[in-house]
């Protein structure tokens, strides 16, 4: 048995360990999703990881029902997830006033690499 009395152990467990389950990875407000968990997606930092980031962010948002057509749905959860998976030096001040579609299009314009032409079309 533990050297701590049972009531002290309960206080420590319920007050300390249950309050900070993931140290800032969840929202304290309950809303559409209840809580938003930041996915373990590598952050977009340059052209080298754009396509990987694009595939992962799209499938994550689709799984949450936050993807429509070719762009993220409008809403604070989708915008938060989108911006939280981008490196800090990539963010622009204008993103605060952009909607999700505009942010996604801007990132695509800045980081997507054009596909090379196939050898048969030369």
CSV table of C-alpha atoms in Angstrom, one decimal:
chain,number,residue,atom,x,y,z
A,1,UNK,CA,0.0,0.0,0.0
A,2,UNK,CA,0.9,3.6,-0.3
A,3,UNK,CA,2.3,5.6,2.6
A,4,UNK,CA,-0.2,8.4,1.7
A,5,UNK,CA,-3.7,8.2,3.2
A,6,UNK,CA,-6.4,7.3,0.7
A,7,UNK,CA,-8.1,10.8,0.8
A,8,UNK,CA,-4.8,12.6,0.1
A,9,UNK,CA,-4.2,10.3,-2.9
A,10,UNK,CA,-7.7,11.0,-4.2
A,11,UNK,CA,-7.1,14.8,-3.9
A,12,UNK,CA,-3.8,14.6,-5.7
A,13,UNK,CA,-5.2,12.4,-8.5
A,14,UNK,CA,-8.5,14.3,-9.1
A,15,UNK,CA,-7.1,17.8,-8.7
A,16,UNK,CA,-3.7,17.5,-10.4
A,17,UNK,CA,-3.6,14.6,-12.7
A,18,UNK,CA,-7.1,14.9,-14.1
A,19,UNK,CA,-7.0,18.7,-14.7
A,20,UNK,CA,-4.0,18.6,-17.0
A,21,UNK,CA,-4.4,15.4,-19.1
A,22,UNK,CA,-2.5,16.6,-22.1
A,23,UNK,CA,-0.9,19.8,-21.0
A,24,UNK,CA,-2.6,22.2,-23.4
A,25,UNK,CA,-3.5,19.9,-26.3
A,26,UNK,CA,-7.2,20.2,-25.7
A,27,UNK,CA,-9.7,23.0,-25.6
A,28,UNK,CA,-11.4,23.8,-22.3
A,29,UNK,CA,-14.6,24.9,-24.1
A,30,UNK,CA,-17.0,22.2,-25.2
A,31,UNK,CA,-18.4,22.9,-28.6
A,32,UNK,CA,-19.1,21.1,-31.8
A,33,UNK,CA,-16.3,18.6,-31.2
A,34,UNK,CA,-16.4,18.6,-27.4
A,35,UNK,CA,-12.7,19.2,-27.4
A,36,UNK,CA,-10.2,19.8,-30.2
A,37,UNK,CA,-7.2,17.6,-30.2
A,38,UNK,CA,-4.2,18.7,-32.2
A,39,UNK,CA,-3.3,15.9,-34.5
A,40,UNK,CA,0.2,14.4,-34.7
A,41,UNK,CA,0.7,15.8,-38.1
A,42,UNK,CA,4.1,17.2,-39.0
A,43,UNK,CA,4.0,21.0,-39.3
A,44,UNK,CA,4.1,22.6,-42.7
A,45,UNK,CA,7.5,24.4,-43.0
A,46,UNK,CA,8.5,24.4,-46.6
A,47,UNK,CA,7.8,22.8,-50.0
A,48,UNK,CA,9.5,19.5,-49.1
A,49,UNK,CA,6.7,18.5,-46.7
A,50,UNK,CA,3.7,20.3,-48.3
A,51,UNK,CA,2.2,17.2,-50.0
A,52,UNK,CA,2.5,15.0,-46.9
A,53,UNK,CA,1.0,17.8,-44.8
A,54,UNK,CA,-1.8,18.3,-47.4
A,55,UNK,CA,-2.8,14.6,-47.4
A,56,UNK,CA,-2.7,14.3,-43.6
A,57,UNK,CA,-4.6,17.5,-42.9
A,58,UNK,CA,-7.3,16.6,-45.4
A,59,UNK,CA,-7.8,13.1,-44.1
A,60,UNK,CA,-7.8,14.4,-40.5
A,61,UNK,CA,-10.4,17.1,-41.3
A,62,UNK,CA,-12.5,14.6,-43.3
A,63,UNK,CA,-12.5,12.2,-40.3
A,64,UNK,CA,-13.9,15.0,-38.1
A,65,UNK,CA,-16.4,16.1,-40.8
A,66,UNK,CA,-14.7,19.5,-41.3
A,67,UNK,CA,-13.8,19.0,-45.0
A,68,UNK,CA,-16.2,19.9,-47.9
A,69,UNK,CA,-15.2,19.4,-51.5
A,70,UNK,CA,-11.7,20.5,-52.0
A,71,UNK,CA,-11.4,22.9,-49.0
A,72,UNK,CA,-11.9,22.9,-45.2
A,73,UNK,CA,-15.3,23.8,-43.9
A,74,UNK,CA,-15.6,27.2,-42.4
A,75,UNK,CA,-15.5,27.3,-38.6
A,76,UNK,CA,-13.3,28.0,-35.7
A,77,UNK,CA,-12.3,24.3,-35.2
A,78,UNK,CA,-11.1,23.8,-38.7
A,79,UNK,CA,-9.2,27.1,-38.7
A,80,UNK,CA,-7.5,26.3,-35.4
A,81,UNK,CA,-6.5,22.8,-36.6
A,82,UNK,CA,-5.2,24.3,-39.9
A,83,UNK,CA,-3.2,27.0,-38.3
A,84,UNK,CA,-1.8,24.7,-35.5
A,85,UNK,CA,-0.3,22.4,-38.1
A,86,UNK,CA,1.8,25.3,-39.7
A,87,UNK,CA,5.2,26.4,-38.5
A,88,UNK,CA,5.2,29.9,-36.8
A,89,UNK,CA,7.3,31.5,-39.5
A,90,UNK,CA,4.8,30.5,-42.2
A,91,UNK,CA,1.9,32.4,-40.6
A,92,UNK,CA,0.9,35.7,-42.0
A,93,UNK,CA,-0.8,38.5,-40.0
A,94,UNK,CA,-3.6,38.5,-42.6
A,95,UNK,CA,-4.6,34.9,-41.6
A,96,UNK,CA,-6.4,36.3,-38.6
A,97,UNK,CA,-9.0,37.8,-40.9
A,98,UNK,CA,-9.0,35.0,-43.6
A,99,UNK,CA,-11.4,32.2,-43.7
A,100,UNK,CA,-10.3,28.6,-43.9
A,101,UNK,CA,-10.6,28.4,-47.6
A,102,UNK,CA,-8.5,31.5,-48.1
A,103,UNK,CA,-5.8,30.3,-45.8
A,104,UNK,CA,-5.7,26.9,-47.5
A,105,UNK,CA,-5.5,28.4,-51.0
A,106,UNK,CA,-2.7,30.8,-49.9
A,107,UNK,CA,-0.7,27.9,-48.4
A,108,UNK,CA,-1.2,25.9,-51.6
A,109,UNK,CA,-0.2,28.9,-53.7
A,110,UNK,CA,3.0,29.4,-51.6
A,111,UNK,CA,4.1,25.8,-51.1
A,112,UNK,CA,2.8,23.5,-53.8
A,113,UNK,CA,5.4,22.5,-56.4
A,114,UNK,CA,4.0,22.2,-60.0
A,115,UNK,CA,4.0,18.7,-61.3
A,116,UNK,CA,6.7,17.9,-63.8
A,117,UNK,CA,5.5,17.3,-67.4
A,118,UNK,CA,5.6,13.7,-68.4
A,119,UNK,CA,8.1,12.6,-71.0
A,120,UNK,CA,5.3,11.6,-73.4
A,121,UNK,CA,4.1,15.2,-73.8
A,122,UNK,CA,7.5,16.5,-74.9
